[in-house]
Tab-separated table of C-alpha atoms and ligand atoms in Angstrom:
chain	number	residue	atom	x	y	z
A	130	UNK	CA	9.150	10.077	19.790
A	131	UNK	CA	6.018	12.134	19.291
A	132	UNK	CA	4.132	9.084	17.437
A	133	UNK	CA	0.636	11.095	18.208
A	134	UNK	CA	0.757	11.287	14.293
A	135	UNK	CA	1.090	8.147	13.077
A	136	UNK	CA	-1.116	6.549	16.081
A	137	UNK	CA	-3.632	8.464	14.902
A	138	UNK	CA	-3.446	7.311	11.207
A	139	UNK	CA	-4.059	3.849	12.532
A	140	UNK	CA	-7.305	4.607	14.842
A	141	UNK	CA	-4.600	3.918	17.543
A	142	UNK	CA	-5.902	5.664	20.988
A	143	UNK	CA	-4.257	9.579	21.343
A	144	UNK	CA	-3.788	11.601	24.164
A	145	UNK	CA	-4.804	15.053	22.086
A	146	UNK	CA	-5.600	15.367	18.301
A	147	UNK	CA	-2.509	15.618	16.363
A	148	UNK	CA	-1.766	18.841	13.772
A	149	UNK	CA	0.306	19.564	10.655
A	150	UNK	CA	-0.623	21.858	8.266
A	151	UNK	CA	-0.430	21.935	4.328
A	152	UNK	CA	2.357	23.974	2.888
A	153	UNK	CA	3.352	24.262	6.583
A	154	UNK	CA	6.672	25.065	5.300
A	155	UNK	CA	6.499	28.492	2.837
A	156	UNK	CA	6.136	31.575	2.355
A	157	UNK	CA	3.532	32.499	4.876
A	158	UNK	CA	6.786	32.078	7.355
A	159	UNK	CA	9.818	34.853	7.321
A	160	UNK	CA	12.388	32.280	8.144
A	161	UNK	CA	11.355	30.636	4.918
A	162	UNK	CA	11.664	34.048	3.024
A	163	UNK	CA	15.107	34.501	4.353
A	164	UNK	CA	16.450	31.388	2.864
A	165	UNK	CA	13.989	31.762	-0.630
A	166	UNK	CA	15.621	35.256	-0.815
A	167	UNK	CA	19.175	33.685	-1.657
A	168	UNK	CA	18.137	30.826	-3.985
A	169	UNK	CA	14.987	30.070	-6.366
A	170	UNK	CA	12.525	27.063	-5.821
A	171	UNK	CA	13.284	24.554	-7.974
A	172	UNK	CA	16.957	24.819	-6.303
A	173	UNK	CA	15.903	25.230	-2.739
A	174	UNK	CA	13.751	21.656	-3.803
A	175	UNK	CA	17.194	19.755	-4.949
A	176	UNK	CA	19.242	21.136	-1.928
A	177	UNK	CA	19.167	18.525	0.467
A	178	UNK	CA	20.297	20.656	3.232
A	179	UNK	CA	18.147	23.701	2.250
A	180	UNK	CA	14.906	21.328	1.718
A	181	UNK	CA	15.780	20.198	5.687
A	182	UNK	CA	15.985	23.543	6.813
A	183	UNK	CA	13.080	24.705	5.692
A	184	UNK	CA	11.109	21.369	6.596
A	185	UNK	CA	12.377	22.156	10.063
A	186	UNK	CA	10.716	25.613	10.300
A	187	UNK	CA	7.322	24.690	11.032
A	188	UNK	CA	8.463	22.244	13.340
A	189	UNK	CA	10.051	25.132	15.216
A	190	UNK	CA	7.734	27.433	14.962
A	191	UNK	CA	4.357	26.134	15.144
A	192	UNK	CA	4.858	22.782	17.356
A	193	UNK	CA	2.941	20.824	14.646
A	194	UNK	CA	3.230	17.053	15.372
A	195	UNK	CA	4.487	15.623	11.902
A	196	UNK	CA	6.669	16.920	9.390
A	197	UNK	CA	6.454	16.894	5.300
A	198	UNK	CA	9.051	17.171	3.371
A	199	UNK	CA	9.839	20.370	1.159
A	200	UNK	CA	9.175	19.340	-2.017
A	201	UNK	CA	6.657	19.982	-4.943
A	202	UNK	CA	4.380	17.280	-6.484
A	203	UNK	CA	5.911	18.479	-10.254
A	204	UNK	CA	9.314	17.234	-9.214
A	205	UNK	CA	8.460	13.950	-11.286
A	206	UNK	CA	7.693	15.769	-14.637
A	207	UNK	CA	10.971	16.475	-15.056
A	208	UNK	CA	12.369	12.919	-14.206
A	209	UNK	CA	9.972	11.779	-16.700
A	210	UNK	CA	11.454	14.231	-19.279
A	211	UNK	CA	9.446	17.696	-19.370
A	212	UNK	CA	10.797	20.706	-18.645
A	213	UNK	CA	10.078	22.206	-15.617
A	214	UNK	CA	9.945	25.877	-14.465
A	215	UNK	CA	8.984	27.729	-11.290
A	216	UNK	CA	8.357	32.030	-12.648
A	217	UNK	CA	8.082	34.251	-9.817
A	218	UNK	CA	4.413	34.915	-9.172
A	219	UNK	CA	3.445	33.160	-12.239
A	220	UNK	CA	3.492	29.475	-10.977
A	221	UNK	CA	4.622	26.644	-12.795
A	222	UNK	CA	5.516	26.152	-16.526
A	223	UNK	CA	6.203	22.726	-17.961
A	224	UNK	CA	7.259	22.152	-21.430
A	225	UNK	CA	6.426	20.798	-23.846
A	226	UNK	CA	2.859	20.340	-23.106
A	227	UNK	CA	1.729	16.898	-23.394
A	228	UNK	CA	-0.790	16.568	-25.955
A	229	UNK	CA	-0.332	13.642	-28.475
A	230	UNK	CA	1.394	10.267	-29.409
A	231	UNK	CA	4.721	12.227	-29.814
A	232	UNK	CA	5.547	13.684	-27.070
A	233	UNK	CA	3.508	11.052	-24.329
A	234	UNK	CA	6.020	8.697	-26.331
A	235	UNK	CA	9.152	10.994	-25.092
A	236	UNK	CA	8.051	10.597	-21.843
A	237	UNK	CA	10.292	7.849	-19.521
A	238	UNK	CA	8.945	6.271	-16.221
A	239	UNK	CA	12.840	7.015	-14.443
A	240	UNK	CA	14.488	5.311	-11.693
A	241	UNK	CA	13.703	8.242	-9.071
A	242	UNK	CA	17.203	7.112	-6.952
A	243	UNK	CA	18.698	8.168	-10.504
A	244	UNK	CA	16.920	11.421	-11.491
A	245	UNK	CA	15.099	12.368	-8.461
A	246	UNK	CA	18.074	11.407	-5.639
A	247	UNK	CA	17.946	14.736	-4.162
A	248	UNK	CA	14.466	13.871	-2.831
A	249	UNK	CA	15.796	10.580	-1.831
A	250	UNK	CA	18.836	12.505	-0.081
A	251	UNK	CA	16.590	15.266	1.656
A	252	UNK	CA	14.516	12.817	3.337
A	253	UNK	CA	17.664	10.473	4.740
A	254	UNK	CA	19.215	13.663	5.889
A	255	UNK	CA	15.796	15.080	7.443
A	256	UNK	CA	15.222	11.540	9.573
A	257	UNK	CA	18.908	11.758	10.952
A	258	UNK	CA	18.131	15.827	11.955
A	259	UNK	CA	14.399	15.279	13.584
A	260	UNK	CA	15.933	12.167	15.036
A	261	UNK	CA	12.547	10.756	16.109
A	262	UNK	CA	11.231	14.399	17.569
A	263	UNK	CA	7.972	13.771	15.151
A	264	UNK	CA	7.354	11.268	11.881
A	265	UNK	CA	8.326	12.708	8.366
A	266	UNK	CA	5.648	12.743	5.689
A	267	UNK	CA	6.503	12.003	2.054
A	268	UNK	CA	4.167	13.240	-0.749
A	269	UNK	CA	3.348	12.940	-4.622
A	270	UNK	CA	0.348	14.373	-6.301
A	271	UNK	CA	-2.160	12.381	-7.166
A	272	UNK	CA	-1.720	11.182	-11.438
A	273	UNK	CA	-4.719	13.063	-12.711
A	274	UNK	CA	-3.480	16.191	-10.766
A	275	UNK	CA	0.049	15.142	-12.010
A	276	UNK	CA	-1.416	14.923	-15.427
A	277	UNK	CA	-3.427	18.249	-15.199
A	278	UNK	CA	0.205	20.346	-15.187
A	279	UNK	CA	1.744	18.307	-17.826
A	280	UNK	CA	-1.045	18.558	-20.808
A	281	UNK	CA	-1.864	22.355	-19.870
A	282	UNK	CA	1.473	22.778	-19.756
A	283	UNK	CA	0.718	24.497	-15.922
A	284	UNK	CA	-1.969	26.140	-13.469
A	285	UNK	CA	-5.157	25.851	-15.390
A	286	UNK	CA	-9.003	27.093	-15.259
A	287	UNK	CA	-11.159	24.631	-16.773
A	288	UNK	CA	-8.887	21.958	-17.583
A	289	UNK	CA	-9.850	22.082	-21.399
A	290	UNK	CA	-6.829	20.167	-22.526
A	291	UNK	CA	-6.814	17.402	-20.362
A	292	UNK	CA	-11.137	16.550	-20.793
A	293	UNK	CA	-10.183	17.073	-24.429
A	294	UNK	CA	-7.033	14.340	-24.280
A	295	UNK	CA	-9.509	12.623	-22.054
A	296	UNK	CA	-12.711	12.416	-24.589
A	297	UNK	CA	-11.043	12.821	-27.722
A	298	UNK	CA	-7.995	10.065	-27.355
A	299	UNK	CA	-8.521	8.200	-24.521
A	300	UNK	CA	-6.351	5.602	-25.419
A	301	UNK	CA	-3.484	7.874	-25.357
A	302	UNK	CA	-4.892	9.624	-22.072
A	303	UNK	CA	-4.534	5.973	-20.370
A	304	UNK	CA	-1.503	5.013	-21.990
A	305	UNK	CA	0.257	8.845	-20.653
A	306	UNK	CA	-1.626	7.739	-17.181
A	307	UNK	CA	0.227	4.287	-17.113
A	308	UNK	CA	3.490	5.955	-17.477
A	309	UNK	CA	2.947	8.656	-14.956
A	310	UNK	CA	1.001	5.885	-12.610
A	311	UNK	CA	4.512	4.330	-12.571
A	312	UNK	CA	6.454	6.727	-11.733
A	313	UNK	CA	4.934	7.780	-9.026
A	314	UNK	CA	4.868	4.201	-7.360
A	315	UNK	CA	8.222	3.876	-8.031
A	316	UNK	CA	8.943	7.153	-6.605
A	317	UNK	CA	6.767	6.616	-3.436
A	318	UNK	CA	8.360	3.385	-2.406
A	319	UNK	CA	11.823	4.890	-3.023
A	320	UNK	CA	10.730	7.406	-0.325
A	321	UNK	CA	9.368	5.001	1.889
A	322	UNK	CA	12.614	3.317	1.811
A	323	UNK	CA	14.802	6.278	1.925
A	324	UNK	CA	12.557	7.342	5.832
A	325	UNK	CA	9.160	8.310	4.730
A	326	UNK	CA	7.098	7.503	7.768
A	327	UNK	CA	3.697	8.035	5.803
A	328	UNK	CA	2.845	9.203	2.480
A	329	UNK	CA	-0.133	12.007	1.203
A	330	UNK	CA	-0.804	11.217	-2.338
A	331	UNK	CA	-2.314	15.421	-3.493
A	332	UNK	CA	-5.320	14.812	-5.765
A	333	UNK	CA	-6.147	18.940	-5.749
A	334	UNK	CA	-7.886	18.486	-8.946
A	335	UNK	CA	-9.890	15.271	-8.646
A	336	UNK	CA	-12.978	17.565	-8.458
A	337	UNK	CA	-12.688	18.535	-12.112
A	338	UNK	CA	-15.117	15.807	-12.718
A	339	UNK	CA	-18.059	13.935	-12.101
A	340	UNK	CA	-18.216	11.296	-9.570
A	341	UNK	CA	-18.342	8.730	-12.559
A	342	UNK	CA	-15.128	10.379	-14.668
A	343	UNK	CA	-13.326	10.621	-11.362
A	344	UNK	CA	-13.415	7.009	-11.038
A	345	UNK	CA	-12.988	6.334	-14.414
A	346	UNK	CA	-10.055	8.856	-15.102
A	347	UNK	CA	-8.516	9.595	-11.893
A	348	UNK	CA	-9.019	7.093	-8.820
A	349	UNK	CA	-8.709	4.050	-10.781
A	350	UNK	CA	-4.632	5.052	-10.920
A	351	UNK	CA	-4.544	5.871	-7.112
A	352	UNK	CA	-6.277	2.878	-6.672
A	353	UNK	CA	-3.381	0.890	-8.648
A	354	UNK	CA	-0.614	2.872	-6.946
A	355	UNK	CA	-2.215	2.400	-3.477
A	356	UNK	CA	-2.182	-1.383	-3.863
A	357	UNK	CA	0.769	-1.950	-5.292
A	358	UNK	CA	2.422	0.479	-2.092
A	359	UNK	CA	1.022	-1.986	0.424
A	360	UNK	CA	1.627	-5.091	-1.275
A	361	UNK	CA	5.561	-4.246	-2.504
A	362	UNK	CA	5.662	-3.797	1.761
A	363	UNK	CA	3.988	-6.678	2.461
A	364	UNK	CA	6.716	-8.370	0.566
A	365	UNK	CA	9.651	-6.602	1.317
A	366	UNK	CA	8.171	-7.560	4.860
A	367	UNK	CA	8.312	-3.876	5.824
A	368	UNK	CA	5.499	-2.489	8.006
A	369	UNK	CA	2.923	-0.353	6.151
A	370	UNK	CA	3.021	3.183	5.774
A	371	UNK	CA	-0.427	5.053	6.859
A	372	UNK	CA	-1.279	6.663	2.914
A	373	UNK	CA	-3.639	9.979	3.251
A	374	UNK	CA	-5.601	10.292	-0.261
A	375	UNK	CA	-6.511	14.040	-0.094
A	376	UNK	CA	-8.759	15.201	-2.804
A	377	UNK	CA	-10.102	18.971	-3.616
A	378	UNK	CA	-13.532	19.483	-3.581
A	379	UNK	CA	-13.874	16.412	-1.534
A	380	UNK	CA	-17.435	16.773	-1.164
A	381	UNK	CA	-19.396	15.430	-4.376
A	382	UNK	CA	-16.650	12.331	-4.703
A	383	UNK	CA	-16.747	10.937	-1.302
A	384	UNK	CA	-18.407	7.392	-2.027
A	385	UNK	CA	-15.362	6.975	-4.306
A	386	UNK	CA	-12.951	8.296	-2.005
A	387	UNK	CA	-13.939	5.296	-0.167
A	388	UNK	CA	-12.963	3.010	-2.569
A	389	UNK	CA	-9.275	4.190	-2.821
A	390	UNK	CA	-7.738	2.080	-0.322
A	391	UNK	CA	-6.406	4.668	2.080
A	392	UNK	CA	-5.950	4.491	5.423
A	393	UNK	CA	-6.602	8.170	5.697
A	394	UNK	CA	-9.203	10.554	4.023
A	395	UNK	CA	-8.016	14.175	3.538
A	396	UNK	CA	-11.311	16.687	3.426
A	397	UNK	CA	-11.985	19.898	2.519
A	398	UNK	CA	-13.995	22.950	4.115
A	399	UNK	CA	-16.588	22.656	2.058
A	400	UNK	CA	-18.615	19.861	3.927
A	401	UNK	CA	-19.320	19.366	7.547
A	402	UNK	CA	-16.617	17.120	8.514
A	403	UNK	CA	-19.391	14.951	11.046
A	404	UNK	CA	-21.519	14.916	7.575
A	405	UNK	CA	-17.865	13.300	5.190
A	406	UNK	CA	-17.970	10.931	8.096
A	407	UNK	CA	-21.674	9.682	8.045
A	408	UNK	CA	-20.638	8.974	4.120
A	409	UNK	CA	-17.548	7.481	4.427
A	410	UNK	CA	-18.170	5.245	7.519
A	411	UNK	CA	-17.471	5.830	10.964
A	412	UNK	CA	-14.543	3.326	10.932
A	413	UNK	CA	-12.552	5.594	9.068
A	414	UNK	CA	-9.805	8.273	10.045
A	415	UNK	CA	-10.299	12.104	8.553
A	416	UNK	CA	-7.869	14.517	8.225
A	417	UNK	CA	-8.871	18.384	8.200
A	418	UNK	CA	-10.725	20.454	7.600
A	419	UNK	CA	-10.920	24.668	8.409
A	420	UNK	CA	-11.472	26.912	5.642
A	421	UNK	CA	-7.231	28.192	5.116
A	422	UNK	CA	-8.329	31.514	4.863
A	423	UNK	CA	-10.526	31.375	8.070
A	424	UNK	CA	-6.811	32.300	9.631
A	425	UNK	CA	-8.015	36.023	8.743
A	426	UNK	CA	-10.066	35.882	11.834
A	427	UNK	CA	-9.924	36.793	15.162
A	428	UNK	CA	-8.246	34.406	17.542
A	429	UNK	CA	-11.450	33.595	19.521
A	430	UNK	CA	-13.238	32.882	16.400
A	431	UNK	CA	-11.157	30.744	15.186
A	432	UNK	CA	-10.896	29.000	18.554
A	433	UNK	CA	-14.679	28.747	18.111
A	434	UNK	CA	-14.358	27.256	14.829
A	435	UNK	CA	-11.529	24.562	15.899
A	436	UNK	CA	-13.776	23.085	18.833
A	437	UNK	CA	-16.455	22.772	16.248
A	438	UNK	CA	-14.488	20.901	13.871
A	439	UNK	CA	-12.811	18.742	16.886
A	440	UNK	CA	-16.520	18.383	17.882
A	441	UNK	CA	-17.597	17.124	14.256
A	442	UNK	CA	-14.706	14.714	14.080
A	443	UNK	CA	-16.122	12.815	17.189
A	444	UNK	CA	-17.721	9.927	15.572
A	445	UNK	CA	-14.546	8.568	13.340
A	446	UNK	CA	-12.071	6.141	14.260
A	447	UNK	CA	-9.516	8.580	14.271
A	448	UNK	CA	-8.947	12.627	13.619
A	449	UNK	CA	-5.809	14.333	12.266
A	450	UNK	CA	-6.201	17.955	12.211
A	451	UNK	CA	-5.555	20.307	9.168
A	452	UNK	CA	-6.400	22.826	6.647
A	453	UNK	CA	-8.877	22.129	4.305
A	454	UNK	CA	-6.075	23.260	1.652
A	455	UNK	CA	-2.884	24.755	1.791
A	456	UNK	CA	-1.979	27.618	4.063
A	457	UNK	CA	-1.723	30.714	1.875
A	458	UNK	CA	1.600	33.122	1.873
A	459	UNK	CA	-0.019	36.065	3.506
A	460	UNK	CA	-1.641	34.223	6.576
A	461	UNK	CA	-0.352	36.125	9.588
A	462	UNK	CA	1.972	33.120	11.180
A	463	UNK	CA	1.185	34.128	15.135
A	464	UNK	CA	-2.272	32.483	14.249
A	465	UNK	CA	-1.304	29.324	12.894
A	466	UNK	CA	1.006	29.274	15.811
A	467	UNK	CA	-2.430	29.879	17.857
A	468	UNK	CA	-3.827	27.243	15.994
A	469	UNK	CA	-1.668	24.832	16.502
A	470	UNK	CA	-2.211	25.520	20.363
A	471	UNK	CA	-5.638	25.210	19.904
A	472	UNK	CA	-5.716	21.837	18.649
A	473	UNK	CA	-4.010	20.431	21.268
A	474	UNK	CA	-5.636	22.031	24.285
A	475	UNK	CA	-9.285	21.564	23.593
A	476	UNK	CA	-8.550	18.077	22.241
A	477	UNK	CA	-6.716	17.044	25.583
A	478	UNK	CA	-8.262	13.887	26.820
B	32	CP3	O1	3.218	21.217	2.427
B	32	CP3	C1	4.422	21.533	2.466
B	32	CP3	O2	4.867	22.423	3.211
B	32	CP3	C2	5.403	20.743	1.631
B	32	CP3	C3	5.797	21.328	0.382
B	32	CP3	C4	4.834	21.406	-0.789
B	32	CP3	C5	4.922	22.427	-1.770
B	32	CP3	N1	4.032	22.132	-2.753
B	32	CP3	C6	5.839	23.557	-1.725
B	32	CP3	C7	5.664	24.689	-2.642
B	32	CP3	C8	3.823	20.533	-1.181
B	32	CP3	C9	3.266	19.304	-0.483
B	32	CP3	C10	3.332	21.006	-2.434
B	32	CP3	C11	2.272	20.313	-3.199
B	32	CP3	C12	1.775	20.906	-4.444
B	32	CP3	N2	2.489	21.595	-5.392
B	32	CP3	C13	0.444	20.759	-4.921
B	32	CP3	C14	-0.655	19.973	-4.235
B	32	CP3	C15	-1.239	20.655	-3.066
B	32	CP3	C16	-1.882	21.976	-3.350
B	32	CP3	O3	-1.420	22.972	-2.768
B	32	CP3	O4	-2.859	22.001	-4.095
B	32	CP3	C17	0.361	21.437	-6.132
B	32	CP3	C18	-0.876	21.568	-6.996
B	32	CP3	C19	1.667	21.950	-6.435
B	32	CP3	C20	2.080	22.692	-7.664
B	32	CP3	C21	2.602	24.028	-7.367
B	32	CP3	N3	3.770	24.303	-6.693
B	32	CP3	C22	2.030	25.256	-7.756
B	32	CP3	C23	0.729	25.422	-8.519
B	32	CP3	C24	2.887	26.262	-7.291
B	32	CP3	C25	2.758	27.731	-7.532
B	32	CP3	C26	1.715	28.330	-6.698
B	32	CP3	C27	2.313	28.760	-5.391
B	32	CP3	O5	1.801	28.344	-4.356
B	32	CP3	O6	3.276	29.509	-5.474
B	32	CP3	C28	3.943	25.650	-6.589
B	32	CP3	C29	5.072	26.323	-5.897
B	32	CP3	C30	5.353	25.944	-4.486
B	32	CP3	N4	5.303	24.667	-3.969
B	32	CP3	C31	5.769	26.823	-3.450
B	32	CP3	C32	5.977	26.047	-2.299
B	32	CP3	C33	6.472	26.501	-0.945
B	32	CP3	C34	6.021	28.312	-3.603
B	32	CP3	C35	7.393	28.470	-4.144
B	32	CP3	C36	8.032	29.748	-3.773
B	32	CP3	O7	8.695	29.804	-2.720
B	32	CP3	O8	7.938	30.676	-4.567
């Protein structure tokens, strides 16, 4: 098996930086518009068959040395009880929004092998099909970032209802938090013991805050869910996951970031990744970090820009390569497929 991955969550010794990408699978890629054509998201997402084949794709196509599983982080809002829609070019709608006693109270924490078994399905079926080729990534976001698309009810600007929730009725904010906090453990270690060979927890919207509220509001839960992941393995005497805490805007929170309990730290573009390093601690693994849209360039410049983030990445234990943030639909694919190249040649050791 291609374990390049996986040693290189660990600190483990590589032979060449490993690469995946975020939202490798999508619609950037016109073998994943072929299939989307036929069926919409949300049904693509509880097709175990469909979510393999398009999980495949990058694999394929771009050589990338891990896969993650097609999927969306929202898939647990409906479990817990919300409706959940995908409009085309509009993004996601939940409903109701959560904004008081009432409707936080509506909300279950389900038994994801009950309500979410597709996902369960998908990722047995996906370990049987890469049969070892590279390790399969599971994924939930994050509970603030959960939390963000429940109370707005979707995408949001300035996150008005869920500071309000947060400084108006806290008690209800952390008593909404417990509930989604659960579910997501109870989702992750369902994945982990349906195949997932390593978990991202997606915290795109921990940079709403301060470095203070963060804590307070959002890393407190992935601190919770974190711990109670590695000590459910410990006693189910399983061997631990590697858990990648990625955070948006990375750059103001990093001292907390620290704190999470992760065994790898997911970074944006907006920081020199050699400068996240000298604050997090040179005993730690990074994963990233170009700029997604710096896949507009030229090839050479981007080859430029990969040796300089390879460069950066020196002094950490350990370096998985990535996007800062998701790869966006219209990125020409021959240049991630350069990309991926890239990575591998000038890391070569
Ligand atoms: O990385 C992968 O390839 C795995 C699949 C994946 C998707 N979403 C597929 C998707 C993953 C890991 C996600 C995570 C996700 N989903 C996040 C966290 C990471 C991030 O990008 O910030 C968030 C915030 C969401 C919520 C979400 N899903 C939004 C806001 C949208 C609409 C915006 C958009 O990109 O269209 C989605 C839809 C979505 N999730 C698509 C895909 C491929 C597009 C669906 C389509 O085909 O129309």
């Amino acid at each position: 098996m291609n374990d390049t991955f996986l040693k290189a969550c660990r600190g483990e010794n590589v032979p060449y930086t490993p690469v995946w990408i975020m939202r490798q699978a999508g619609r950037y890629l016109k073998e994943y518009r072929a299939v989307r054509s036929n069926s919409n998201f949300l049904t693509m997402c509880k097709t175990p068959e469909l979510v393999a084949e398009v999980t495949l794709q990058p694999i394929d196509i771009l050589n990338v040395d891990a896969a993650i599983l097609f999927s969306d982080i929202l898939i647990p809002c409906e479990a817990m009880g919300q409706g959940l829609d995908f409009q085309e070019n509009k993004g996601p709608i939940l409903f109701p929004a959560i904004r008081d006693e009432e409707t936080v109270g509506k909300l279950s924490v389900p038994d994801p092998e009950d309500t979410m078994k597709f996902v369960m399905d998908s990722i047995r079926l996906l370990r049987k099909e890469l049969a070892d080729r590279v390790p399969l990534i599971g994924f939930a976001g994050a509970p603030l970032t959960t939390a963000t698309y429940m109370i707005e009810g979707g995408t949001s600007k300035n996150f008005l209802n869920t500071k309000r929730m947060i400084f108006e009725a806290p008690d209800l904010y952390h008593s909404f938090m417990n509930k989604v906090t659960s579910t997501i453990t109870e989702y992750l270690k369902a994945q982990i013991s349906a195949g997932a060979q390593a978990i991202q927890i997606f915290d795109t919207w921990g940079g709403i805050f301060s470095p203070q509220d963060f804590s307070e509001y959002a890393l407190s839960y992935v601190k919770k869910i974190i711990q109670d992941l590695k000590n459910w393995q410990e006693s189910e005497k399983l061997e631990q996951v590697p858990i990648i805490y990625f955070v948006g805007e990375t750059a103001g929170l990093l001292e907390e970031i620290k704190t999470s309990g992760a065994d790898v730290f997911g970074v944006d573009w907006r920081i020199n990744l050699d400068t996240a390093i000298s604050r997090l601690g040179s005993d730690v693994v990074v994963q990233g970090n170009l700029d997604p849209l710096s896949m507009f360039l030229p090839q050479n410049k981007i080859e430029e820009r990969v040796k300089d983030v390879l460069k950066r990445a020196v002094p950490a234990r350990g370096h998985i390569f990535n996007l800062g943030h998701g790869v966006v639909p219209e990125t020409p694919p021959e240049n991630v497929i350069a990309l991926v190249e890239m990575v591998h040649q000038n890391s070569k050791k």
